[in-house]
Coordinates of C-alpha atoms in Angstrom, one line a residue:
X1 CA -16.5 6.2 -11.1
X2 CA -19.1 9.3 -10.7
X3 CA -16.0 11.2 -9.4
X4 CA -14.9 13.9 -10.9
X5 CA -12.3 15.9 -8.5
X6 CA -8.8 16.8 -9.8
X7 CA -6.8 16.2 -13.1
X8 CA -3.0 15.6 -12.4
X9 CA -0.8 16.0 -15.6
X10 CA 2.2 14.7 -15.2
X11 CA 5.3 15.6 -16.4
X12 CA 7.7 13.3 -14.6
X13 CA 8.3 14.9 -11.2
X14 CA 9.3 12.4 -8.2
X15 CA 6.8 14.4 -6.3
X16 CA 4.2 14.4 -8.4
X17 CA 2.1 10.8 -6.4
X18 CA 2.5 12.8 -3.3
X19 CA 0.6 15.8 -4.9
X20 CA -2.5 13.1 -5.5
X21 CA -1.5 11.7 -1.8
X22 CA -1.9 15.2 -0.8
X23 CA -5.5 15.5 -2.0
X24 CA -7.0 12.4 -1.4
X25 CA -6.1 12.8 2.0
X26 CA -8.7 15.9 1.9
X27 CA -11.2 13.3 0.7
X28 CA -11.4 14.4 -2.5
X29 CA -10.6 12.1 -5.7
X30 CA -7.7 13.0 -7.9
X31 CA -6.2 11.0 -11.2
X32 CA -3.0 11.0 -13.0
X33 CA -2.6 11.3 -16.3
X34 CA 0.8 11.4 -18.4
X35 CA 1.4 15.1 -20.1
X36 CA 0.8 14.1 -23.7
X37 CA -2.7 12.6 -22.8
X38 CA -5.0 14.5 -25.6
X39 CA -7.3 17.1 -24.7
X40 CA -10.4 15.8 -23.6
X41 CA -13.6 18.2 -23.7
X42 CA -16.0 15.9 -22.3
X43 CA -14.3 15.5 -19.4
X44 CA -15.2 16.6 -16.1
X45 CA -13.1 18.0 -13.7
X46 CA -13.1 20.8 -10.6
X47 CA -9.5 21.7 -11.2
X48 CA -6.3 20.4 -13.1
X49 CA -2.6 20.6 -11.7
X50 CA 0.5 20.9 -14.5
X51 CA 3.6 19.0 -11.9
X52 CA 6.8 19.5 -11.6
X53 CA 9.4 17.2 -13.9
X54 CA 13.0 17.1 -14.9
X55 CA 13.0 19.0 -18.2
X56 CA 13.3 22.3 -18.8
X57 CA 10.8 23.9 -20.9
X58 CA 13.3 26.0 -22.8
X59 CA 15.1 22.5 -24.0
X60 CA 15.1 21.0 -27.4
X61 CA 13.3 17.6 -25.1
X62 CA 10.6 19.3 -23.3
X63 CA 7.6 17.3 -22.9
X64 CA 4.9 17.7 -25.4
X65 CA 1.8 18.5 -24.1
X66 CA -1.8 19.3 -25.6
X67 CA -1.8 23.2 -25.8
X68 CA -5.7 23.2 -25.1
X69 CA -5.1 21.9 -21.6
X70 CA -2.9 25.7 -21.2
X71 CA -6.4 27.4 -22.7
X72 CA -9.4 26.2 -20.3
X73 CA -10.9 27.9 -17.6
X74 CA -11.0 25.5 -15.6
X75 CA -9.0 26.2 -12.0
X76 CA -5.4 25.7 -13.0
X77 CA -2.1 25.4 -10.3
X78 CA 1.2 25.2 -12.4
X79 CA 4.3 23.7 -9.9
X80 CA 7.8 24.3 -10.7
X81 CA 7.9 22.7 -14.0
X82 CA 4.2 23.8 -14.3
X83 CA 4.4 27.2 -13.5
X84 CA 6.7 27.9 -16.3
X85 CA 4.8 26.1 -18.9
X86 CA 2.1 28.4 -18.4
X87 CA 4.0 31.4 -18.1
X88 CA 5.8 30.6 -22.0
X89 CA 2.6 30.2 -22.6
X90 CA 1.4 33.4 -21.9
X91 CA 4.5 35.2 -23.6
X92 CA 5.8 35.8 -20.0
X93 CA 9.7 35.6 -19.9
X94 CA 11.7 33.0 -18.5
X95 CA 15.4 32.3 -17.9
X96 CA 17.7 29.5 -17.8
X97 CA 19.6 29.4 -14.2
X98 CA 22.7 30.0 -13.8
X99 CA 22.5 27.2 -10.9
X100 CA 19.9 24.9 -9.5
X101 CA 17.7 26.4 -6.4
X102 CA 17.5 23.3 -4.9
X103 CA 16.8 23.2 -0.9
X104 CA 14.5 25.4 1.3
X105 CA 14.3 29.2 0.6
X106 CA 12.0 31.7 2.4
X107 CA 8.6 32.5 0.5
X108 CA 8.1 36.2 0.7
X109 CA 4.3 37.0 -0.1
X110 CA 3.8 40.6 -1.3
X111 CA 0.0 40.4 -2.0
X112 CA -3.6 38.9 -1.1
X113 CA -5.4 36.2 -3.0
X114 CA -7.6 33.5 -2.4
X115 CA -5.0 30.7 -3.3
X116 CA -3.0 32.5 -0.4
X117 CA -5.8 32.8 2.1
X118 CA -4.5 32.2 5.3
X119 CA -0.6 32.2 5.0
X120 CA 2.0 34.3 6.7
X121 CA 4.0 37.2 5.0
X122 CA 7.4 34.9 5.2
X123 CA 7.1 31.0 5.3
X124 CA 9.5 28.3 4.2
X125 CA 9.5 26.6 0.4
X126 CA 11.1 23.9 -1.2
X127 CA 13.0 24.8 -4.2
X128 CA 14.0 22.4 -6.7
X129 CA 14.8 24.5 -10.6
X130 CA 16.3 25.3 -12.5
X131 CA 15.1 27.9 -15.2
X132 CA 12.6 30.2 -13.8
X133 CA 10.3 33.5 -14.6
X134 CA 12.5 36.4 -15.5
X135 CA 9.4 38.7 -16.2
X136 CA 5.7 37.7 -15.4
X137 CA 4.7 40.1 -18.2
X138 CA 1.4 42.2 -17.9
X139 CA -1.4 39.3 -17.2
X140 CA 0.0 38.0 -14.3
X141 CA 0.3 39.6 -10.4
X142 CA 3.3 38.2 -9.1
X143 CA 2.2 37.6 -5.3
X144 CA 5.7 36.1 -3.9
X145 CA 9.3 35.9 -4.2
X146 CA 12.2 33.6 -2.9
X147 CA 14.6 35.1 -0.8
X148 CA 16.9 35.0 -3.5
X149 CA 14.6 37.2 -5.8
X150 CA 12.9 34.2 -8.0
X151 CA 9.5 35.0 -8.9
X152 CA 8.0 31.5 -6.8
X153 CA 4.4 32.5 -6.6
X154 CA 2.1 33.9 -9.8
X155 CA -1.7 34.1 -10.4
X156 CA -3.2 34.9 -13.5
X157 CA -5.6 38.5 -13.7
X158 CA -8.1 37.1 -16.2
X159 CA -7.9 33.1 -15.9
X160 CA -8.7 31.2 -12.6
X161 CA -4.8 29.9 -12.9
X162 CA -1.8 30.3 -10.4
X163 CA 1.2 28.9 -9.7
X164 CA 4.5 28.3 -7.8
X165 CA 8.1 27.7 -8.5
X166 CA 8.3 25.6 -5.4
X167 CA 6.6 22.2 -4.2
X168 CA 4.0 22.4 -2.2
X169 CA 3.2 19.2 -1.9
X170 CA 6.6 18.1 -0.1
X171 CA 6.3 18.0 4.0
X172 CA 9.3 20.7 3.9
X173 CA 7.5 23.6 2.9
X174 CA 5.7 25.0 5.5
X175 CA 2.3 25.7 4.6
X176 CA 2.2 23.5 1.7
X177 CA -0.5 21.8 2.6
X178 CA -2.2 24.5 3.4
X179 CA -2.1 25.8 0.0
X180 CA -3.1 22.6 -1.5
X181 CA -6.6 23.5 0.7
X182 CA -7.1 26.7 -1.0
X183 CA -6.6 25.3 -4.9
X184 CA -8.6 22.6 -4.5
X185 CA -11.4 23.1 -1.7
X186 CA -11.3 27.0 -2.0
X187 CA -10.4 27.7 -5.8
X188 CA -12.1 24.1 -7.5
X189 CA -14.7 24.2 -5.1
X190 CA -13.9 20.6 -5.1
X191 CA -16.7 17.8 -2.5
X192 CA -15.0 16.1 -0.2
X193 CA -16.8 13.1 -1.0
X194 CA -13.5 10.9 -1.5
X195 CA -14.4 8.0 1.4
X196 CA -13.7 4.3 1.5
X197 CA -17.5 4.1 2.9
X198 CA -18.4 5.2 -0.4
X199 CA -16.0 4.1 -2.9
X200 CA -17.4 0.2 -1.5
X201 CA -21.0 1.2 -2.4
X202 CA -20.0 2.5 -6.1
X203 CA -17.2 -0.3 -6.2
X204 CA -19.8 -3.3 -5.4
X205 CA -22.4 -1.9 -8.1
X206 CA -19.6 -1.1 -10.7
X207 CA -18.3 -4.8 -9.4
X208 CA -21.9 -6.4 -10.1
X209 CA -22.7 -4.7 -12.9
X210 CA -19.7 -6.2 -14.9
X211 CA -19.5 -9.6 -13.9
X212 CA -22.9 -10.3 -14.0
X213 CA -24.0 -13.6 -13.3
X214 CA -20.4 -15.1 -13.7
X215 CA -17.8 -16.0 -11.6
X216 CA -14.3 -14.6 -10.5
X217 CA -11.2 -16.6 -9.3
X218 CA -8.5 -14.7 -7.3
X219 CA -4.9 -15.5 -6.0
X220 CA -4.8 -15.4 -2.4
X221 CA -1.0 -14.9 -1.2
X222 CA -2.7 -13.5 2.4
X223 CA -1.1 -9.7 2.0
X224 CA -3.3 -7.0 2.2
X225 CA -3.7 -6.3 -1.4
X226 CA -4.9 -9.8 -2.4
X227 CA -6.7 -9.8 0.6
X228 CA -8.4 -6.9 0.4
X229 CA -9.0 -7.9 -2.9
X230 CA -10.8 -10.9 -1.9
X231 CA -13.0 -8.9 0.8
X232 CA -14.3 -6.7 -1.6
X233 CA -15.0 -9.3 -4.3
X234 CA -17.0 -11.1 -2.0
X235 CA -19.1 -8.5 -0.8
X236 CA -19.8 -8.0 -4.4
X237 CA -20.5 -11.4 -5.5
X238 CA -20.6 -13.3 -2.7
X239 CA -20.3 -17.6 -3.2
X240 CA -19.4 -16.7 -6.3
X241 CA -15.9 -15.7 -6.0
X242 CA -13.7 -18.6 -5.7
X243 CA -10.2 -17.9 -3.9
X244 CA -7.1 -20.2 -4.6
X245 CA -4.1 -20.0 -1.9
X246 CA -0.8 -21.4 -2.7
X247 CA 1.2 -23.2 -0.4
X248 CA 4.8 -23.0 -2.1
X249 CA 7.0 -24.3 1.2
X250 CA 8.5 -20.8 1.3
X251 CA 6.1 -19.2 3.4
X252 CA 6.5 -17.7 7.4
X253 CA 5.9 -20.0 10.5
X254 CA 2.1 -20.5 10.6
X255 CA 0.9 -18.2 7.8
X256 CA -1.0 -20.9 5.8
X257 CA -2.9 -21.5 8.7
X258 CA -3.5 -18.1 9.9
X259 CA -5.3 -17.4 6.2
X260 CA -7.3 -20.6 6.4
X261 CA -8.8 -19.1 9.6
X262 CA -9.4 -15.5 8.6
X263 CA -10.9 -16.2 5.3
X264 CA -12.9 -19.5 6.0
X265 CA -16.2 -17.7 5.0
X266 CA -14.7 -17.7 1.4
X267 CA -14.5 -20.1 -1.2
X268 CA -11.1 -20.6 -0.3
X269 CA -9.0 -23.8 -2.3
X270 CA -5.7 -24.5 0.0
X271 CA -2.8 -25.9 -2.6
X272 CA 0.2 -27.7 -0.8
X273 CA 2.6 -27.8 -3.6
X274 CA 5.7 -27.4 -1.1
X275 CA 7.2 -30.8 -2.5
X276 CA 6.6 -29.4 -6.0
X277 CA 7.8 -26.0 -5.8
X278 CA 11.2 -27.5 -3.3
X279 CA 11.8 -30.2 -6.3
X280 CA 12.2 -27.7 -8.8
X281 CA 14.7 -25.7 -6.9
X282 CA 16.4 -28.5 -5.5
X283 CA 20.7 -27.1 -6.8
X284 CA 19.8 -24.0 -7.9
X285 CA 21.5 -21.0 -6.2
X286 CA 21.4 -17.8 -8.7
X287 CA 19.1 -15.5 -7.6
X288 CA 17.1 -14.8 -10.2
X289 CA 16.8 -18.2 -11.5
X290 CA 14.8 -19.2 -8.0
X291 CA 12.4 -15.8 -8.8
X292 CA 12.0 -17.7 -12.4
X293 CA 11.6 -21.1 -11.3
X294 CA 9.1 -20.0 -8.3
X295 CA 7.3 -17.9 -11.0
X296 CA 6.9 -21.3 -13.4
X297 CA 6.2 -23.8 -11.1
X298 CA 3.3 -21.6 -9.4
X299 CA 2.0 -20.6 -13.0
X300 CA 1.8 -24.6 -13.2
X301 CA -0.2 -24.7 -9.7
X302 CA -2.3 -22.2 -10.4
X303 CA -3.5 -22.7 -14.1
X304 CA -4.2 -26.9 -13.0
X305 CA -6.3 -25.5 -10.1
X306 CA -7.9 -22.7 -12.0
X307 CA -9.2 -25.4 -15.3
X308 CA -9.9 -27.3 -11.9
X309 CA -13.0 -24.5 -10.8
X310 CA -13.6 -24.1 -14.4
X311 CA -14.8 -28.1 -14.4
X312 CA -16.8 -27.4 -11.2
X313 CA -18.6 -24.3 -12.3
X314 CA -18.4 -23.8 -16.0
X315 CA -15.9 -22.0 -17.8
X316 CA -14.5 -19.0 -15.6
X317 CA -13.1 -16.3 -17.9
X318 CA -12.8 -13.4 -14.9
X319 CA -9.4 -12.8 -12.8
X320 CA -9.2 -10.8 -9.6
X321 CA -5.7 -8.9 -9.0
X322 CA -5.0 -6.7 -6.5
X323 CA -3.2 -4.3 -8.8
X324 CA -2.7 -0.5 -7.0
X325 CA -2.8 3.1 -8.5
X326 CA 0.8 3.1 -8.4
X327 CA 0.9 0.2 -10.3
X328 CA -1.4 1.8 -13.4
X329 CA 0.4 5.5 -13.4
X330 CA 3.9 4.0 -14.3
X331 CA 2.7 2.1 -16.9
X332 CA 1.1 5.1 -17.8
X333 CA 4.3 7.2 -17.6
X334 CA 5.5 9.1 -20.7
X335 CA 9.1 8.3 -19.2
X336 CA 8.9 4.8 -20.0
X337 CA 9.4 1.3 -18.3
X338 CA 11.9 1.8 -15.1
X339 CA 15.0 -0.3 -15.0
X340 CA 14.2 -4.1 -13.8
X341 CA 16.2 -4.3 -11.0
X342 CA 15.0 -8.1 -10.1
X343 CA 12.1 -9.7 -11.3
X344 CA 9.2 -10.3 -9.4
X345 CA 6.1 -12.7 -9.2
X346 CA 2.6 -12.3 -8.7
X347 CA -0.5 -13.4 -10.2
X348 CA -0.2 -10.6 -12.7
X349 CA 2.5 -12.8 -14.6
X350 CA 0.3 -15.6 -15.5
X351 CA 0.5 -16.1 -19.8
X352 CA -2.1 -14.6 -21.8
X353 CA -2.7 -17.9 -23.2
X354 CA -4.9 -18.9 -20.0
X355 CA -7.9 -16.4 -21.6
X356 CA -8.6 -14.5 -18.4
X357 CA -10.4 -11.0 -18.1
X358 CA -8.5 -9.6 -15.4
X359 CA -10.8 -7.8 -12.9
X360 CA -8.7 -4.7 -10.4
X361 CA -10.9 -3.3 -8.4
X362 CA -8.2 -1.6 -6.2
X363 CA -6.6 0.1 -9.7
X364 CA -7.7 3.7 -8.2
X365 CA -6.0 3.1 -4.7
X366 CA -2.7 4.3 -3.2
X367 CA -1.1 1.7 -0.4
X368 CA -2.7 3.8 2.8
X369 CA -6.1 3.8 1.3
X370 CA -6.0 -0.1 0.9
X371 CA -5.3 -0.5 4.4
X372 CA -8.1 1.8 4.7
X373 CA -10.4 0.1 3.3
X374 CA -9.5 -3.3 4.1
X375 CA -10.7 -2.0 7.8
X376 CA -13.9 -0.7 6.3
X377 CA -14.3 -4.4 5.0
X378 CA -13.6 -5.8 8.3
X379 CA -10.4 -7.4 8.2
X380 CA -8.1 -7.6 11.1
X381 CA -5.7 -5.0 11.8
X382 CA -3.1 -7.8 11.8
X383 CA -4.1 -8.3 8.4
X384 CA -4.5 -5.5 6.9
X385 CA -1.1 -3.9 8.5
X386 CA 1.4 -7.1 8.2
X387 CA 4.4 -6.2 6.7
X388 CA 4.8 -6.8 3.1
X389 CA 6.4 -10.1 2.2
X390 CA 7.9 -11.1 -1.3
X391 CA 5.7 -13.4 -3.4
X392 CA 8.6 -15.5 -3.4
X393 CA 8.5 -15.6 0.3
X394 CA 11.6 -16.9 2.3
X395 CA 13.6 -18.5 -1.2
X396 CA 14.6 -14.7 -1.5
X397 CA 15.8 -14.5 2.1
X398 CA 18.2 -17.6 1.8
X399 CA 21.4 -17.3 0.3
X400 CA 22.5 -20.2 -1.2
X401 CA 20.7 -23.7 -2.3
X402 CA 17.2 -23.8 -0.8
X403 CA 16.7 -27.3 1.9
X404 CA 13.7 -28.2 3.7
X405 CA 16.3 -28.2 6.8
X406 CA 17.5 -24.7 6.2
X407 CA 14.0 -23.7 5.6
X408 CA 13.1 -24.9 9.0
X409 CA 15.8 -23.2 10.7
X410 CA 14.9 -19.3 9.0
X411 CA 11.4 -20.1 10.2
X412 CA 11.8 -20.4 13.5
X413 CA 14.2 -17.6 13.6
X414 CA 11.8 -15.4 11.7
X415 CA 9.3 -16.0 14.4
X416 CA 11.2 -14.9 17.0
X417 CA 11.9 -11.9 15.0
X418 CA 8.6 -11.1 14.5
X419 CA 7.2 -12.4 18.0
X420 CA 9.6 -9.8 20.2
X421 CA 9.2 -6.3 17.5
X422 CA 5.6 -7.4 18.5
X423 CA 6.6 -7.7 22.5
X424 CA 8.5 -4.7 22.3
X425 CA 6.1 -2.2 20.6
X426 CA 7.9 -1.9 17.5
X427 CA 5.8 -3.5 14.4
X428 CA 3.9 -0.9 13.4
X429 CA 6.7 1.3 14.0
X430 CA 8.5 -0.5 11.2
X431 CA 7.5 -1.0 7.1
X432 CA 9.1 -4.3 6.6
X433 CA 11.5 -6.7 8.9
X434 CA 12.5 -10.7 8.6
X435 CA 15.4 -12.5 8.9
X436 CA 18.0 -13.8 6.4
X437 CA 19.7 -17.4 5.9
X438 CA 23.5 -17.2 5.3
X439 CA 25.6 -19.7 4.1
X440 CA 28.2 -19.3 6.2
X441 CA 29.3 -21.1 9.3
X442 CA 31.0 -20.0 12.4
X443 CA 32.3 -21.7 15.4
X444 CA 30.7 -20.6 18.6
X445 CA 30.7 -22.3 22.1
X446 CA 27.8 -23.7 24.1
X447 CA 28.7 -24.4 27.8
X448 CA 31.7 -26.2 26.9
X449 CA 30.9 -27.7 24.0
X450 CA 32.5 -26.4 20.6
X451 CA 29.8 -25.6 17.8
X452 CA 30.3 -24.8 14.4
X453 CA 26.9 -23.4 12.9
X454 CA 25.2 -21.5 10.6
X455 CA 24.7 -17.0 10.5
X456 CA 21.1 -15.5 10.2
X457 CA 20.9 -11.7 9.5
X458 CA 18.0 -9.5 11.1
X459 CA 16.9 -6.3 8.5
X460 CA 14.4 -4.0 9.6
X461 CA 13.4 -1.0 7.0
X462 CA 11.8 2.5 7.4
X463 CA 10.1 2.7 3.7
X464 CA 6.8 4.5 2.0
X465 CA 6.8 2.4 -0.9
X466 CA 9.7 0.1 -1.4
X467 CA 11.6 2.0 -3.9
X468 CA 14.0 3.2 -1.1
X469 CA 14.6 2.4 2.6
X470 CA 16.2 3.6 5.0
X471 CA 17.7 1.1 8.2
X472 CA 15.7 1.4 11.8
X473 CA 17.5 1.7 14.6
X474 CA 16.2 -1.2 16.7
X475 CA 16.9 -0.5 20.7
X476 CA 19.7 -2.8 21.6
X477 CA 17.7 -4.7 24.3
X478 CA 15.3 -5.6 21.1
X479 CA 18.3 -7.1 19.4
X480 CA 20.1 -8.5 22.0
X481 CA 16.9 -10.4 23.5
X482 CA 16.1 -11.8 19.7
X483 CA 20.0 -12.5 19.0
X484 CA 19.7 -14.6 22.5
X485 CA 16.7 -16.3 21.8
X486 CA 17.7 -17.5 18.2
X487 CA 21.0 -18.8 19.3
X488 CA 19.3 -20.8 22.5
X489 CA 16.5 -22.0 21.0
X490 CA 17.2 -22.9 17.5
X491 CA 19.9 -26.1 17.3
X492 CA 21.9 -24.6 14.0
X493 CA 22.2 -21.6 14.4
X494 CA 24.9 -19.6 16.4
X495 CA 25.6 -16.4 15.5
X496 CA 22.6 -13.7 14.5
X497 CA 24.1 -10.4 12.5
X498 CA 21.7 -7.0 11.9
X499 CA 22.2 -5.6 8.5
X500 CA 22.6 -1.7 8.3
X501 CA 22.3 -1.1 5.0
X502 CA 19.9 1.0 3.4
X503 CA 18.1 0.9 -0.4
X504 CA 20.1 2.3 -2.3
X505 CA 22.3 0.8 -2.7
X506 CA 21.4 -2.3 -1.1
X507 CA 17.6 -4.2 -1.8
X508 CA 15.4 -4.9 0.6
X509 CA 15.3 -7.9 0.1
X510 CA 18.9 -10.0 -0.1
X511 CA 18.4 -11.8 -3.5

């Protein structure tokens, strides 16, 4: 990318995605790098930001970072963790807390700079430290305070470098945002050139430029990302781009036919492997053995369809994925792999064995711009703001052995779901929401007939990016007219639960 914008240098802060959220939403580009990336002279950049992180730079197990990144002039804003590193730098001194700061504190500003343009005497920070600067020493004007004393805002008096002890990046300090503003589109001088209007000109070029003449196969599961992924593909290469959707039996009410409609201008190969995929399942109830089994069989599917365009067209060696910037910066992380909590299936597990090149042109994006983009493209709002679903699709909502009869049953209860947080307003109000299949059977009456039936659980989630959630508090009327539509409609089922639970430390997902 021509881009050159803002350097991130991470050094393991939570926050530290939201401080690039922050600034692409000014339309200006921003990467991530890990701390101990080496120096690089040759690159370009308006500014660079040192984040937050979990160490403390007086320990023994501070990260180790390049000292010529502390040495450029270059526009500079040190956070929290940040801060300090350049003021050890400097030979400023800094003291272990007696007690975390952690919460919001009053920012008292004591003097005028541009990074502070605009700002009020007293405003609200968030604090989260532990060590902090004792003494600034003589090359740097301390321009604010917490109300407890802390030295939270520094700028240097010979380099274009300041920094704060707080966040600014979080939405609980005040003018946070605001400050953001002055480093980058004040201080870096930074264009605000970051659009989704012209990342799809450079993208297509960059996109035609590498494949040449060849072609591309993508996996088409129908959410945004692969679909997206797809759009963009084939306004860079046109019939040249050959799309493979599989059909696993696991998928919502309809969805197989709503792709086949939106994408019909594509080169789009529909695989019903239902039988194949409900064979191989057939007994098997652990949870993670169905993710495995679901992630074999469609490796199967897909690799016999893939050598099947490879016939057609000559030997395709390129793989579209819709891999996001998340997705790239934690396996960039000097912290390491996170914990697998359950594994998951996508077209990024196929075996290296299958020779492909993979091909991401969505590796720079966060979630939000995706969906931005995938409007720029032209897909339909329905599309491009469904609510995730798990690549396993409904085998991970249903407890128990997976049946073509309980399938049924979860379908048409999932429809209503979905059909009435449509009728009431509510879909976009919500990140994620489906129903889940229990193996457990009640007695319930129907006029005056005894039944003894089977439980479905409603879940509903508040989220930004899946790692946590948080329950939505569905208006009763919303769940009392779904609860009496699943039980009247739907011959099996006669009792419909809502489950409260949040992440963590429940899933999303039930298995």
């Amino acid at each position: 990318m021509s881009y050159k914008g803002i350097l991130i240098l991470d050094f393991g802060s939570q926050f530290t995605q939201l401080i690039a959220r922050r600034i692409r939403e000014m339309k200006v580009y921003c990467e991530i790098h890990p701390c101990t990336e080496p120096f690089q002279p040759d690159w370009q950049y308006d500014g660079i930001i040192l984040s937050g992180g979990p160490a403390s730079v007086l320990g023994d197990t501070a990260p180790v970072v390049d000292p010529r990144w502390l040495s450029t002039e270059i526009p500079t804003l040190g956070v929290c963790y940040g801060m300090q590193l350049l003021a050890q730098h400097t030979g400023a001194v800094l003291e272990r807390g007696q007690k975390r700061e952690y919460g919001q504190s009053t920012l008292q500003l004591s003097g005028e700079h541009l990074f502070t343009r605009g700002l009020p005497t007293a405003s609200i920070a968030w604090m989260s430290h532990g060590d902090h600067v004792e003494e600034a020493g003589e090359q740097w004007s301390v321009l604010g305070r917490s109300d407890t004393g802390v030295i939270a805002l520094m700028t240097h008096k010979l380099h274009p470098w300041v920094t704060v002890q707080f966040h600014p990046e979080v939405a609980h300090t005040q003018y946070g945002e605001h400050l953001l503003q002055n480093f980058v589109l004040g201080m870096c001088q930074s264009p605000q050139t970051w659009t989704m209007g012209h990342f799809i000109t450079e993208q297509v070029s960059a996109l035609q430029a590498k494949i040449g003449s060849d072609h591309v196969i993508c996996g088409l599961s129908g959410g945004v990302d692969s679909s997206v992924t797809a759009a963009l593909l084939q306004k860079a290469i046109g019939p040249r781009l050959h799309c493979i959707f599989v059909d696993n039996g696991l998928l919502r009410q309809g969805e197989r036919e709503a792709v086949e409609q939106e994408f019909f201008e594509l080169d789009l190969t529909v695989v019903d492997a239902s039988t194949q995929f409900l064979t191989a399942l057939d007994g098997i109830t652990d949870p993670e053995q169905k993710r495995k089994t679901i992630g074999r069989v469609f490796i199967e599917v897909f690799e016999r369809e893939a050598n099947r365009l490879s016939k057609r067209h000559g030997e395709i060696q390129w793989l579209a994925q819709g891999t996001l910037y998340p997705d790239v910066i934690e396996s960039l992380s000097f912290r390491g792999p996170s914990a697998t909590i359950k594994s998951h299936h996508n077209v990024g597990g196929l075996p290296e064995n299958m020779n492909f090149v993979l091909i991401e042109p969505l590796r720079e994006l966060f979630k939000d711009e995706v969906r931005a983009l995938g409007l720029e493209l032209g897909l339909s709002h329905q599309r491009v703001f469904r609510h995730p679903f798990p690549g396993p699709g409904l085998a991970v909502r249903m407890l128990g052995p997976i049946t073509a009869e309980r399938l049924s049953l979860l379908r048409r209860a999932d429809q209503i779901f979905i059909e009435e947080i449509h009728n009431f307003g509510w879909y976009d109000k919500i990140w994620q929401a489906g129903v889940v299949f229990l193996p457990v059977k009640s007695v319930g009456v129907m006029g005056d007939d005894r039944t003894y039936e089977w439980t479905v659980a409603l879940r509903a989630v508040h989220s930004k990016d899946g790692m946590t959630a948080d329950v939505v508090r569905l208006p009763w009327e919303l769940l009392e007219r779904v609860s009496t539509r699943i039980i009247n409609e739907i011959e099996g089922i006669n009792r419909v639960a809502y489950d409260v639970s949040h992440k963590p430390p429940a899933t999303i997902e039930w298995e």
